[in-house]
Every structure is written in structure tokens, then in C-alpha cells.
CSV table of C-alpha atoms in Angstrom, one decimal:
chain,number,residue,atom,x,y,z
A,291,UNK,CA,-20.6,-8.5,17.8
A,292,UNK,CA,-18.6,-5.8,18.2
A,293,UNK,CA,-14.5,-6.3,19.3
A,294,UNK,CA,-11.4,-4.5,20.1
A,295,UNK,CA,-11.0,-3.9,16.4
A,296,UNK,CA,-14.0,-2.0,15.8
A,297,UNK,CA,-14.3,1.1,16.5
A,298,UNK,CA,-17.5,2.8,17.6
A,299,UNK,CA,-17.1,5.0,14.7
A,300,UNK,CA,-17.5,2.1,12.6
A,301,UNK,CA,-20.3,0.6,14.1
A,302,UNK,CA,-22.0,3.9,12.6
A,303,UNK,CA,-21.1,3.0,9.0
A,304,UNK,CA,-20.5,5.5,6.9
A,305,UNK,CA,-23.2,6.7,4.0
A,306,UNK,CA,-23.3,4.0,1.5
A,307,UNK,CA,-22.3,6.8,-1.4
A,308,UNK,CA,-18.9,7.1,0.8
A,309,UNK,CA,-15.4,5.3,-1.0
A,310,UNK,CA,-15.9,2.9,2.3
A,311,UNK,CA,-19.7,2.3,2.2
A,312,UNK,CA,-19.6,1.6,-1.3
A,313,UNK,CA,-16.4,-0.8,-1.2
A,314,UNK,CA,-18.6,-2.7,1.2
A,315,UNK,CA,-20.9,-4.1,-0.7
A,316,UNK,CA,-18.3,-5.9,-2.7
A,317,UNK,CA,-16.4,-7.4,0.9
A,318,UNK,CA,-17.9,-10.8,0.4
A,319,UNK,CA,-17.2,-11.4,-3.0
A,320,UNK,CA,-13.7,-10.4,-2.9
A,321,UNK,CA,-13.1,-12.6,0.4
A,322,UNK,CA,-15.3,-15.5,-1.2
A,323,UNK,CA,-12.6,-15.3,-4.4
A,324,UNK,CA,-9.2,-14.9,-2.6
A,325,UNK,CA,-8.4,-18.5,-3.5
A,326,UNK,CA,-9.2,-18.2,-7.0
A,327,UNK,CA,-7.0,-15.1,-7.6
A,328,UNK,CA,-4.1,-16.3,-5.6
A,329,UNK,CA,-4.8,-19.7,-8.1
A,330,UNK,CA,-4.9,-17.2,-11.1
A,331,UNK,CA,-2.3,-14.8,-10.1
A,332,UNK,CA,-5.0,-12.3,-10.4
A,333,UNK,CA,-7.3,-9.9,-9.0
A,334,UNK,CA,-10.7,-11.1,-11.2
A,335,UNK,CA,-11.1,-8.2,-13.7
A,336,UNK,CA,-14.6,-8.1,-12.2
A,337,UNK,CA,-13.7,-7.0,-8.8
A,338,UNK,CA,-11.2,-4.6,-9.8
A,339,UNK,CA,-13.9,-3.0,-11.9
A,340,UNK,CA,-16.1,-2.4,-9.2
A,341,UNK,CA,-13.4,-1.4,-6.6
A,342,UNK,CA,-12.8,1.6,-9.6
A,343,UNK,CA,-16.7,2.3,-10.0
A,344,UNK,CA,-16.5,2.5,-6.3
A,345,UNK,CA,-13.9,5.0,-6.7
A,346,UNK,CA,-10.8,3.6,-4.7
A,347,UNK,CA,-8.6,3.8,-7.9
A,348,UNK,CA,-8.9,8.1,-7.2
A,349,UNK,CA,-9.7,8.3,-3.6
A,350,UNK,CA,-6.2,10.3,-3.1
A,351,UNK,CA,-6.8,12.6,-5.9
A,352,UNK,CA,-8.2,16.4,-5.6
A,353,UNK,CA,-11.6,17.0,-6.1
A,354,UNK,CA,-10.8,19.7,-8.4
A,355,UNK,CA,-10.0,17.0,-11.4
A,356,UNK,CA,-12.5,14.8,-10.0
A,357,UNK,CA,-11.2,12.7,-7.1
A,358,UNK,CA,-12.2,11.6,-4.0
A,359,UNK,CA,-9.8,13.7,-2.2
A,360,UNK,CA,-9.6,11.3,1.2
A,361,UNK,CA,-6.5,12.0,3.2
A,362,UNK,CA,-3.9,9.6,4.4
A,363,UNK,CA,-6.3,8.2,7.4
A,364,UNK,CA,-9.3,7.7,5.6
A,365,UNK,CA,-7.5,6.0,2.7
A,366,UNK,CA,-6.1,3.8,4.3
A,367,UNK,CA,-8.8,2.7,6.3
A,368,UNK,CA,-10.5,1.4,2.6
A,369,UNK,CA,-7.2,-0.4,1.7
A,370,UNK,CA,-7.6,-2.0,5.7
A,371,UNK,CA,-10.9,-3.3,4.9
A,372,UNK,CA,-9.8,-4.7,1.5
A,373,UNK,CA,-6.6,-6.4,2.5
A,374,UNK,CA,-8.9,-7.9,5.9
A,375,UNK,CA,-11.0,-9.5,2.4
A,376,UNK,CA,-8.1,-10.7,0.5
A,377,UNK,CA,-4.4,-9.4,0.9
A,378,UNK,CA,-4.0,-9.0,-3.1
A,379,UNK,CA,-6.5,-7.0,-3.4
A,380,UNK,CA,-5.8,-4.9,-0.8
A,381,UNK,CA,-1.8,-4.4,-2.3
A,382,UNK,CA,-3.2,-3.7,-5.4
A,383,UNK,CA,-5.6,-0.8,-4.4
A,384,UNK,CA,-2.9,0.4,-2.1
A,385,UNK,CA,-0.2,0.4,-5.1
A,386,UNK,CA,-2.3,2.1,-7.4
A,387,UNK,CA,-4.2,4.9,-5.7
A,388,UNK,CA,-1.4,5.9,-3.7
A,389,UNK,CA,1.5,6.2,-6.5
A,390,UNK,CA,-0.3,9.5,-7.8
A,391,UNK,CA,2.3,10.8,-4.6
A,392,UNK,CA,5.0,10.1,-7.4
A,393,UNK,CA,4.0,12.2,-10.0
A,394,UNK,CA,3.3,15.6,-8.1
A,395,UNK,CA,6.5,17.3,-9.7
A,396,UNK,CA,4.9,17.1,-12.9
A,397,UNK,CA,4.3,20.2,-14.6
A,398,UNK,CA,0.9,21.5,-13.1
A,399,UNK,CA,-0.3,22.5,-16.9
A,400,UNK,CA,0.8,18.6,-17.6
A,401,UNK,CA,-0.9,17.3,-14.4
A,402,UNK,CA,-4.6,19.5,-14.7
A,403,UNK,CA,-5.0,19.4,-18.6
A,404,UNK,CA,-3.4,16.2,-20.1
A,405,UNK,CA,-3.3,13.9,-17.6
A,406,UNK,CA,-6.5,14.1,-15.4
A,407,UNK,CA,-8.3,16.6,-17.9
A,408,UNK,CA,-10.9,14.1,-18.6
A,409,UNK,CA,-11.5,13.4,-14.8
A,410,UNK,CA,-9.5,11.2,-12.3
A,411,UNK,CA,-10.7,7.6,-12.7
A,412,UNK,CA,-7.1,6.4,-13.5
A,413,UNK,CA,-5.3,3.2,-13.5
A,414,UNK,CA,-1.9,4.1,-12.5
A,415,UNK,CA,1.3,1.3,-12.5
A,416,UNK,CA,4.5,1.5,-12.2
A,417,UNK,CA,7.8,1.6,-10.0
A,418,UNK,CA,9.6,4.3,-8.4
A,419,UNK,CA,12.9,2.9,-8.3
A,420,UNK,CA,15.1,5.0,-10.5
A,421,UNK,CA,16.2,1.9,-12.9
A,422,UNK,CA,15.9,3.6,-15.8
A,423,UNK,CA,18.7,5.3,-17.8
A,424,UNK,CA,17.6,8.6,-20.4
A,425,UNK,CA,19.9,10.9,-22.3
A,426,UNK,CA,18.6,14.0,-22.9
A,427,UNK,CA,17.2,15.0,-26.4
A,428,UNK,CA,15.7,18.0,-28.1
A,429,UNK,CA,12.3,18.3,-26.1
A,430,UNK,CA,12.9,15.8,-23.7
A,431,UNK,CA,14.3,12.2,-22.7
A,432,UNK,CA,15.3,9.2,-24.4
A,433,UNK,CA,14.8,6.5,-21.8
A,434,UNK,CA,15.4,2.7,-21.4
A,435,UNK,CA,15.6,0.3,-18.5
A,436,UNK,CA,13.8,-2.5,-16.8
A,437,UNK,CA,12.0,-2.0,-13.4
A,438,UNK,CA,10.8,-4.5,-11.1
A,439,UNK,CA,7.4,-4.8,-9.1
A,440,UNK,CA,4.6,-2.8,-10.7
A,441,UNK,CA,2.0,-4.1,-9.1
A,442,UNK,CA,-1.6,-4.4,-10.5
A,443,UNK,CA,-3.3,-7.3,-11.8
A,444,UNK,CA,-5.3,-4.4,-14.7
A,445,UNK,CA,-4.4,-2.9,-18.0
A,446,UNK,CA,-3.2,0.9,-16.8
A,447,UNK,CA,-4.1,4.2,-18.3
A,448,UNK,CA,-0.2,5.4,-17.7
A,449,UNK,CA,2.8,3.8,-16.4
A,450,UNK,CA,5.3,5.5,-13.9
A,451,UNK,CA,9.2,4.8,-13.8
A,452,UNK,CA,11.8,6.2,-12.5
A,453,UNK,CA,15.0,7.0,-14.1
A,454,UNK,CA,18.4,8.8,-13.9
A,455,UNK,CA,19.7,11.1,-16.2
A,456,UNK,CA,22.9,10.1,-17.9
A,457,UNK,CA,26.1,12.5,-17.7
A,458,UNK,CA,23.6,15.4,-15.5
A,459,UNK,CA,25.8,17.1,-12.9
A,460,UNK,CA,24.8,15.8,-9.3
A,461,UNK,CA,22.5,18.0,-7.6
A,462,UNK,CA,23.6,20.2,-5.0
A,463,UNK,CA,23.6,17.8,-2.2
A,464,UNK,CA,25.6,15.2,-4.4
A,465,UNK,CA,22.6,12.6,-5.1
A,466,UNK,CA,22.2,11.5,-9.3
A,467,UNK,CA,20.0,13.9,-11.2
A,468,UNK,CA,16.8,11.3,-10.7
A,469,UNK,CA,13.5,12.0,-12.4
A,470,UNK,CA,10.2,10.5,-12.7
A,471,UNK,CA,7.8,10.0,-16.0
A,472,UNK,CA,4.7,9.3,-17.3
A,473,UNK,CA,4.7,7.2,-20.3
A,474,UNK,CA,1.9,4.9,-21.8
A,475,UNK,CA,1.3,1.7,-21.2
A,476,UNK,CA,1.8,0.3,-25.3
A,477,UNK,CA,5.3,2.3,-24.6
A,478,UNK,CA,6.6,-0.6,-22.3
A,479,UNK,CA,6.8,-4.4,-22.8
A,480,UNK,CA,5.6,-6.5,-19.1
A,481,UNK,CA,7.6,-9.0,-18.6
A,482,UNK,CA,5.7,-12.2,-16.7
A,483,UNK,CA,8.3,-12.5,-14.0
A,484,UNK,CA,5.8,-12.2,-10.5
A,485,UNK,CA,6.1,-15.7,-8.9
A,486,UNK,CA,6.4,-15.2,-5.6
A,487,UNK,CA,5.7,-16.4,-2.1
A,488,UNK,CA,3.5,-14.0,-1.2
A,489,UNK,CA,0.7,-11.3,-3.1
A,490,UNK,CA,0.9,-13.7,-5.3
A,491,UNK,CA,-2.5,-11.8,-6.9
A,492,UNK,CA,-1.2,-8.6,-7.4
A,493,UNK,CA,1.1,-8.8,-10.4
A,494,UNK,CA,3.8,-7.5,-9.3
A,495,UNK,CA,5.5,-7.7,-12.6
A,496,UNK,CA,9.0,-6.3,-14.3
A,497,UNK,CA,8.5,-4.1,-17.1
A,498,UNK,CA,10.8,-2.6,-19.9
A,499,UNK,CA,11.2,0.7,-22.0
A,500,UNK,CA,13.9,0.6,-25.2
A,501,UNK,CA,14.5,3.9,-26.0
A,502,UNK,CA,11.3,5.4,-25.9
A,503,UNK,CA,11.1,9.1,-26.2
A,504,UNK,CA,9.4,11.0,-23.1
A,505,UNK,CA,8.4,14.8,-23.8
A,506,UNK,CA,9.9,16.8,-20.6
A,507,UNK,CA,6.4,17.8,-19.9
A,508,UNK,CA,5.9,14.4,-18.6
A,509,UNK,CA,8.8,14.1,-16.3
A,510,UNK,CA,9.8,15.7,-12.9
A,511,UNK,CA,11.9,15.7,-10.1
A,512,UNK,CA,11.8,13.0,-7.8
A,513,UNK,CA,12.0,15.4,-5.2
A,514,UNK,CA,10.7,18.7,-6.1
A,515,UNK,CA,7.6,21.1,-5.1
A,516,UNK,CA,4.2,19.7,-5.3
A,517,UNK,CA,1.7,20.4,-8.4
A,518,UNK,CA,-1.5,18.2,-7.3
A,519,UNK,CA,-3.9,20.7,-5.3
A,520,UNK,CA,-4.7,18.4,-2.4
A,521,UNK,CA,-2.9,18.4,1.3
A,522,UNK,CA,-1.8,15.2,1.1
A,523,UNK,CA,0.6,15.7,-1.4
A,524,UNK,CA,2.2,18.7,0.6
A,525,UNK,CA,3.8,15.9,3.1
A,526,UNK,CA,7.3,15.1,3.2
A,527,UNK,CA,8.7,12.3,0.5
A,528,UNK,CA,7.1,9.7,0.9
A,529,UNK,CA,3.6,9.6,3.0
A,530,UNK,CA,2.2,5.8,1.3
A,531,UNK,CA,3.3,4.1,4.6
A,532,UNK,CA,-0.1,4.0,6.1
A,533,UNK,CA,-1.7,2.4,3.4
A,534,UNK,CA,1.0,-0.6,3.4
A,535,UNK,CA,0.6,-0.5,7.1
A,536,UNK,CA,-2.9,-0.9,5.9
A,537,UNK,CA,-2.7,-4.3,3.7
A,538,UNK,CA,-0.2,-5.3,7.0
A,539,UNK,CA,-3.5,-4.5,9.7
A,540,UNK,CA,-5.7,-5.9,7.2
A,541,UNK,CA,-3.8,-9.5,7.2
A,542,UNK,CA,-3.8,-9.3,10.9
A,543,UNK,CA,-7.6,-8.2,11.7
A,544,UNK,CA,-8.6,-11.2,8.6
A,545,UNK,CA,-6.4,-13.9,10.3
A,546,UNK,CA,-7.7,-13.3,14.1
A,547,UNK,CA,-11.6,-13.7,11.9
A,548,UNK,CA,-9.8,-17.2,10.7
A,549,UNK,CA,-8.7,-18.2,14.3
A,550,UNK,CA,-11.7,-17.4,15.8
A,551,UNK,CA,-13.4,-19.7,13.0
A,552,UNK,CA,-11.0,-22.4,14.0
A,553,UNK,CA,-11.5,-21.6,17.7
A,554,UNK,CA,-15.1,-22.3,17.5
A,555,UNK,CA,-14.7,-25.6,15.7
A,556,UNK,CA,-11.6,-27.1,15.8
A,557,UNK,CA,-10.9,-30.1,18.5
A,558,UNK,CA,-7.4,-30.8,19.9
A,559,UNK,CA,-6.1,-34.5,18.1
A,560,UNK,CA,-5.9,-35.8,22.1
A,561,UNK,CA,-9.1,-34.4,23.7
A,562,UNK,CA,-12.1,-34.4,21.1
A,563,UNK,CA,-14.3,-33.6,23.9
A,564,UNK,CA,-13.3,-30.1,23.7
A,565,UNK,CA,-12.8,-27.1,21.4
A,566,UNK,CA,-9.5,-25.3,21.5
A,567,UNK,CA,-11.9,-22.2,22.2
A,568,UNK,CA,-12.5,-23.4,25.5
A,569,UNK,CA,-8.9,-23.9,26.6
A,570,UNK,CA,-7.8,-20.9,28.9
A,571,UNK,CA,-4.6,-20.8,27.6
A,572,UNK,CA,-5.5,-19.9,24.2
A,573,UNK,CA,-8.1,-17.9,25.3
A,574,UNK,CA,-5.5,-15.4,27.0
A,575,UNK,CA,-3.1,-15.7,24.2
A,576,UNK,CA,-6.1,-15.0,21.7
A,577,UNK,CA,-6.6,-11.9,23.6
A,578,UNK,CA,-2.8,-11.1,23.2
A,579,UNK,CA,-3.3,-11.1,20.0
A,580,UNK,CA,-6.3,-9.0,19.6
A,581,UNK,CA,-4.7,-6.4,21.8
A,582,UNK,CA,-1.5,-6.2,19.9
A,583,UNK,CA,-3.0,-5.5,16.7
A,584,UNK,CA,-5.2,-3.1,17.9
A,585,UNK,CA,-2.1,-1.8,19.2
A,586,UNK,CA,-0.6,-1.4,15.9
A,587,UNK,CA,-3.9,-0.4,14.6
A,588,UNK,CA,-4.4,3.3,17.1
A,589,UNK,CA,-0.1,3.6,16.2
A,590,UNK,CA,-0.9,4.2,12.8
A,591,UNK,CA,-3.9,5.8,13.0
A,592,UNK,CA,-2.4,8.6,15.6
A,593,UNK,CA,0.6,8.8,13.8
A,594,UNK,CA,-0.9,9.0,10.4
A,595,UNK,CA,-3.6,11.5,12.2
A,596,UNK,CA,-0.7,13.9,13.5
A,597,UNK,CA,1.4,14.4,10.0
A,598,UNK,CA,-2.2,14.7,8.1
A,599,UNK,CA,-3.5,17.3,10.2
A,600,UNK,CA,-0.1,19.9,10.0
A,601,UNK,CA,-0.7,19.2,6.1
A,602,UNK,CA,-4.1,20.4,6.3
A,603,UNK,CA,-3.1,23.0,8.4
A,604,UNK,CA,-0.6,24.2,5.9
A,605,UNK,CA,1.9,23.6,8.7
A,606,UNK,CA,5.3,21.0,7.8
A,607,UNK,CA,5.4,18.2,10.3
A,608,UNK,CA,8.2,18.3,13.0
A,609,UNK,CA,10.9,15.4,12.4
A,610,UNK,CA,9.5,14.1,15.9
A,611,UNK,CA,5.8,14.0,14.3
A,612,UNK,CA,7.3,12.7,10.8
A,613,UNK,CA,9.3,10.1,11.5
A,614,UNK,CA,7.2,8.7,14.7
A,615,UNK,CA,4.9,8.2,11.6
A,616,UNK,CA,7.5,6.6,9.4
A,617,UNK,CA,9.5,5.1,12.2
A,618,UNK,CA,5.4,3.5,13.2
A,619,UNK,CA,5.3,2.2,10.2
A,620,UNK,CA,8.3,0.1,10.1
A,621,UNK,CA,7.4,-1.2,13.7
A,622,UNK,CA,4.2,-2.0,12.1
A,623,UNK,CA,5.7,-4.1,9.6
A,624,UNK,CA,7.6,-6.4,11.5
A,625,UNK,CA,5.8,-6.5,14.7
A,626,UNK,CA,3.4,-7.6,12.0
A,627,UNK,CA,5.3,-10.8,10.8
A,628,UNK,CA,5.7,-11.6,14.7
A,629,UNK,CA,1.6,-11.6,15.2
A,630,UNK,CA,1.1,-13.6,12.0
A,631,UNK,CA,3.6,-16.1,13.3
A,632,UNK,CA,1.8,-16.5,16.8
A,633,UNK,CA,-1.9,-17.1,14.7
A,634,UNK,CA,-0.2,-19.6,12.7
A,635,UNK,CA,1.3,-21.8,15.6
A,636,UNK,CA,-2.2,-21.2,16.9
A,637,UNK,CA,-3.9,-22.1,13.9
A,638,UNK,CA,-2.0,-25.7,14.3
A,639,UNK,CA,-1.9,-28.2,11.8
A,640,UNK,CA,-5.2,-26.5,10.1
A,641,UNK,CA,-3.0,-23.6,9.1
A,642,UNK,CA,-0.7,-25.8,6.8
A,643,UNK,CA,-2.8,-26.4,4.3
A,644,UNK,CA,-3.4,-24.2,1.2
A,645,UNK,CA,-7.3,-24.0,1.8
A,646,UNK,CA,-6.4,-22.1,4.7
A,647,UNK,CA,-6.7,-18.4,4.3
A,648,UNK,CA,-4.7,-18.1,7.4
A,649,UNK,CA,-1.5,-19.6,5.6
A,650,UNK,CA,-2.2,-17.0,2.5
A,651,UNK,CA,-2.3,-13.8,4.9
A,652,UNK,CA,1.1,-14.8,6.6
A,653,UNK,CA,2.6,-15.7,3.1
A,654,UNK,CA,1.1,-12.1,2.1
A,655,UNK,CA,2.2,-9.8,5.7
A,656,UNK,CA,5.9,-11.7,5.4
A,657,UNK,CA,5.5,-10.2,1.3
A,658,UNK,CA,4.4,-7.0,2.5
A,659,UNK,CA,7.3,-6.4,4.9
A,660,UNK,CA,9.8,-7.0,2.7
A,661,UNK,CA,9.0,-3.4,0.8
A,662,UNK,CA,11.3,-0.7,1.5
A,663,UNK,CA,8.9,1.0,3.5
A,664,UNK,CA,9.0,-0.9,6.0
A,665,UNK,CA,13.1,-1.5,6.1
A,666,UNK,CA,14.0,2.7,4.9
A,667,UNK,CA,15.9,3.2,8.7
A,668,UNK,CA,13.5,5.2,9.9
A,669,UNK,CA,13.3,3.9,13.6
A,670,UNK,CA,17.2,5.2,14.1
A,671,UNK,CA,16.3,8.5,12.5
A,672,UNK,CA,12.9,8.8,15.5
A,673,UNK,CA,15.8,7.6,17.7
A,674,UNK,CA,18.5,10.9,16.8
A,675,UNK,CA,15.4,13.2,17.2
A,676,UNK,CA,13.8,12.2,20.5
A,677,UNK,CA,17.9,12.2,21.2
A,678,UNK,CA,17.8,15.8,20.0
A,679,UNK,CA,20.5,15.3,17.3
A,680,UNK,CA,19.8,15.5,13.0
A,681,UNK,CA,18.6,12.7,11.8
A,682,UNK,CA,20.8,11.1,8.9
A,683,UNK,CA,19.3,11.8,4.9
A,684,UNK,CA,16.9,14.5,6.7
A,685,UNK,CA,13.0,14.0,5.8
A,686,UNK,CA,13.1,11.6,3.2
């Protein structure tokens, strides 16, 4: 049956040897196991092997080092089927295949011949959030800290932190001299500190570094010019809000599946006679809800669709294009939290309980929104430019 979510596109699924086709095939099992990982605090090590044979941990990265090389739509539209599984699993493929982003100010000799020489099938963790403190040695960086949130129920190839660089002059426009690096993973100590009310499969651990020397080669500017030879990472800092928009859609599109589970089953406690299906007053605010999240759904898709093609044009969105997209994305977040919140009180009494997947996708979307992506002001700075004035912090 086809509904408002699907598209016609979609109806025509793509080539089974596609990222999407192939992630597919493992829908069911991921859905049928929600419970378990949420129980375990854990993607199963089994599905997030086969989500990396089916090649969603490189989908972002250029085909030259062996990467899928799917552009901001069609990745998120994998991480959108995923989360409408299970919500973890959708954050964790989100998390890891787009934080490649962070690391394109790496040298490009670093970057091509150390880093993906052997090919792009990577497990990337991390956090971007300059906690870190280095002082500057012969050759390159001391660095210690502790960073929250690294998402990713795996063992990772590299870690990525971010850190600031002790007694550096500011840079010209008076921010800290931040930098990013890649370190590995028996470098920093994990720290089991992800209890949380929503995700709760995604790991989204602390971790900390004590001093550990980073060669310069592996570090960059957190803003700087791009070294990974795909158009995606020619867009303004930072592009990853369609894939969280993505785990956010996914929730929505898997919780309307629930309630229309519930619809065709569940009976009112004061009129057994009946399903709550065939009231006509749920039935119109059942198609609310369909409409509004495919709503949300053609938002990101244009918006994300507008800043994708000026990068494959070679072309620099226009702070109308780029922060509709970003400004979208916050909207998406928290108009988001507001569906979730009307499928619930639909859901009734049914949705309380923790067998109810409908209770762990508005646990996971209230999660979700909490990121900085979804809270970075970017609806005031869509504001000054329709208003024709400068938007405040310019791109970023």
C-alpha cells in the first residue's frame, strides 16, 4: 500500500547492489531487535556488521579511496530508513558516516595515503567539541581532555576530538586556535558514562586522552579548506543536519507504522464494539499527522536538494539557500518532538508501556533534538537574511 510517505520514486526500489537496496535486506532484523539493543545498550555487533558490508559506514566518502560517494540527499535517505527500523541504529550510522565532514582539513597526503590508503571501509568515533587541551611539541601536539558523546555501539578504526591549542594567538577573527585530530582508538580510555533517556543503543559515551602525542600530520583546522575530493565536503561548516533530520523523520514515519498497528486493533476501554480506527476524529487527526511529517520530510529533502546541487555545481550556496537548509533543520527538530507528542496521546495508554516501540521513538526524537544542530540559532540567522541584513557568526 502505498502512502503519503512514499514516494513514487521509491515504489521503484533502487538496484539491490545500491547502499539502500542492500540496507534493505537487513530492515526486519534490525526493527525485530530494537528492544534487545535498547535492553543491551547496543546495536548487536551483527547488524552493525552488515550495515558496514552494506557499505553505510563509507557512503559519504569519495570514490577515489573507495567510498560510496552519495551526497547529502541520498545519505540521508539510508539513515531515514534505518532510524524508521530502530532509532539507535539509525544515530549510530548517522554519527559515524557523516563525521568524515570533520576531518577534511587534514593534510590531503595524510587523508589519501595513511588514512583511507587501504580503502574507505572505516569505523569513525568521536566528538567534535573542542574539549581537549594540547601544547605544542616538536612535530606536533601533546593533547589531553575528556569529550562527551561519541556515539557508536563498535570498536573504531580512529577516533576524532577536538581540541584547543594552549597559549596560540586567537585567529584573526578573535575565536581560540581550535583544531581537530585523528588519533587511535588504544590512545583513549572510554569511559561507560551513556545512560540516558533516549538512543539509549548508540553508546554515546565520554572518552579521555592523557597526554598522548598527535603528529601535526594528523590534525587540522576546524575551519579550514577542504582535502577530501567529493562535493559534499565543499559545503559550508557543517552540512550533517540532514542526516539528524533523518534519524528525527525516521522516528516519525516508524511511529505513524505503530499507530496505524494500534489503529487497526486497539478498542476504546468504553466502547469494545469498535476500533479506534474507525473513529472519525482520529481518523482526521491521523491524517494530520501523516501530512505534517511529510511536510517536514519534502522541507529537508528541497532544502538539502538546493545546497547539494550549488556544491556539485562548484557554485557556494547563498546564505538564503544555506541557512533555509540549516534554519529547516532546526524546524525539523522540534516540530518533530510536537508530532511525536500528538502519536503518543494517540497511542493512549498502549504507548506507556516499554514493549511499545512508540514510547522508544519519542524517548529517541526528544534525544535527538537535544543535539546542537538542532538548537545552533539558525532560524534567526534565515530570519536577518530574508530581512536583507548579515546574519550574526556568518556561514557557520
Amino acid at each position: 500500500m502505498t502512502t503519503l510517505l512514499e514516494s513514487t520514486s521509491s515504489q521503484n526500489r533502487e538496484a539491490d547492489d545500491s547502499v539502500l537496496g542492500r540496507v534493505r535486506a537487513h530492515l526486519p532484523e534490525i526493527a525485530a531487535r530494537s528492544a534487545e539493543a535498547e535492553a543491551a545498550r547496543a546495536v548487536p555487533a551483527e547488524i552493525v556488521t552488515a550495515l558496514r558490508r552494506a557499505g553505510v559506514f563509507r557512503m559519504s566518502l569519495p570514490g577515489a579511496w573507495g567510498g560510496e560517494q552519495l551526497d547529502l540527499v541520498e545519505g540521508a535517505r539510508v539513515v531515514r530508513e534505518i532510524a524508521r527500523a530502530d532509532g539507535s541504529t539509525g544515530w549510530t550510522v548517522q554519527a559515524a558516516s557523516m563525521a568524515w565532514f570533520f576531518v577534511r582539513t587534514l593534510p590531503a597526503s595524510t587523508l589519501a595515503e595513511e588514512v583511507f590508503g587501504d580503502g574507505a571501509d572505516l569505523l569513525l568515533r568521536g566528538a567534535i567539541a573542542p574539549k581537549g587541551k594540547a601544547t605544542p611539541v616538536r612535530g606536533g601536539y601533546r593533547i589531553s581532555g575528556r569529550w562527551p558523546l561519541a556515539s557508536g555501539s563498535f570498536a573504531p578504526d580512529w577516533m576524532l576530538a577536538g581540541f584547543v591549542v594552549e597559549g596560540a594567538p586567537p585567529l584573526p577573527d578573535g575565536s581560540p586556535d581550535m583544531r581537530i585530530a585523528l588519533v587511535r582508538p588504544e590512545e583513549v580510555t572510554f569511559l561507560d558514562t551513556w545512560d540516558a533517556v533516549g538512543l539509549r543503543a548508540t553508546q554515546s559515551t565520554d572518552f579521555t586522552m592523557d597526554d598522548v602525542f598527535v603528529p601535526e600530520r594528523f590534525t587540522g583546522p576546524m575551519f579550514g579548506d577542504n582535502n577530501i575530493p567529493a562535493p559534499f565536503y565543499e559545503l559550508p561548516y557543517s552540512p550533517t543536519g540532514a542526516s539528524h533530520d533523518a534519524v528525527v523523520l525516521g522516528c516519525l514515519e516508524g511511529a505513524l507504522d505503530d499507530l496505524a498497528e494500534l489503529a487497526a486493533t486497539k478498542r476504546p476501554a468504553f466502547n469494545p464494539r469498535v476500533v479506534i480506527g474507525e473513529d472519525p476524529v482520529f481518523q482526521e487527526k491521523f491524517a494530520e499527522l501523516h501530512v505534517r511529517t511529510a511536510a517536514l520530510r519534502a522541507l529537508s529533502e528541497r532544502t538539502g536538494r538546493t545546497v547539494m546541487d550549488r556544491a556539485l555545481a562548484g557554485e557556494a550556496p547563498t546564505q538564503t539557500e544555506w541557512f533555509g537548509y540549516t534554519g529547516g533543520t532546526q524546524h525539523i527538530h522540534h516540530e518533530g518532538i510536537r508530532i511525536l507528542n500528538e502519536i503518543m496521546t494517540l497511542s493512549g495508554s498502549s504507548g506507556l508501556y516499554s514493549t511499545s516501540p512508540v514510547q522508544r521513538r519519542w524517548r529517541d526524537v526528544r534525544c535527538v533534538s537535544q543535539h546542537v544542530v538542532g538548537n545552533n540559532g539558525s532560524m534567526r540567522k534565515l530570519g536577518a537574511a530574508l530581512s536583507g541584513q548579515q546574519p550574526a557568526g556568518g556561514a557557520r
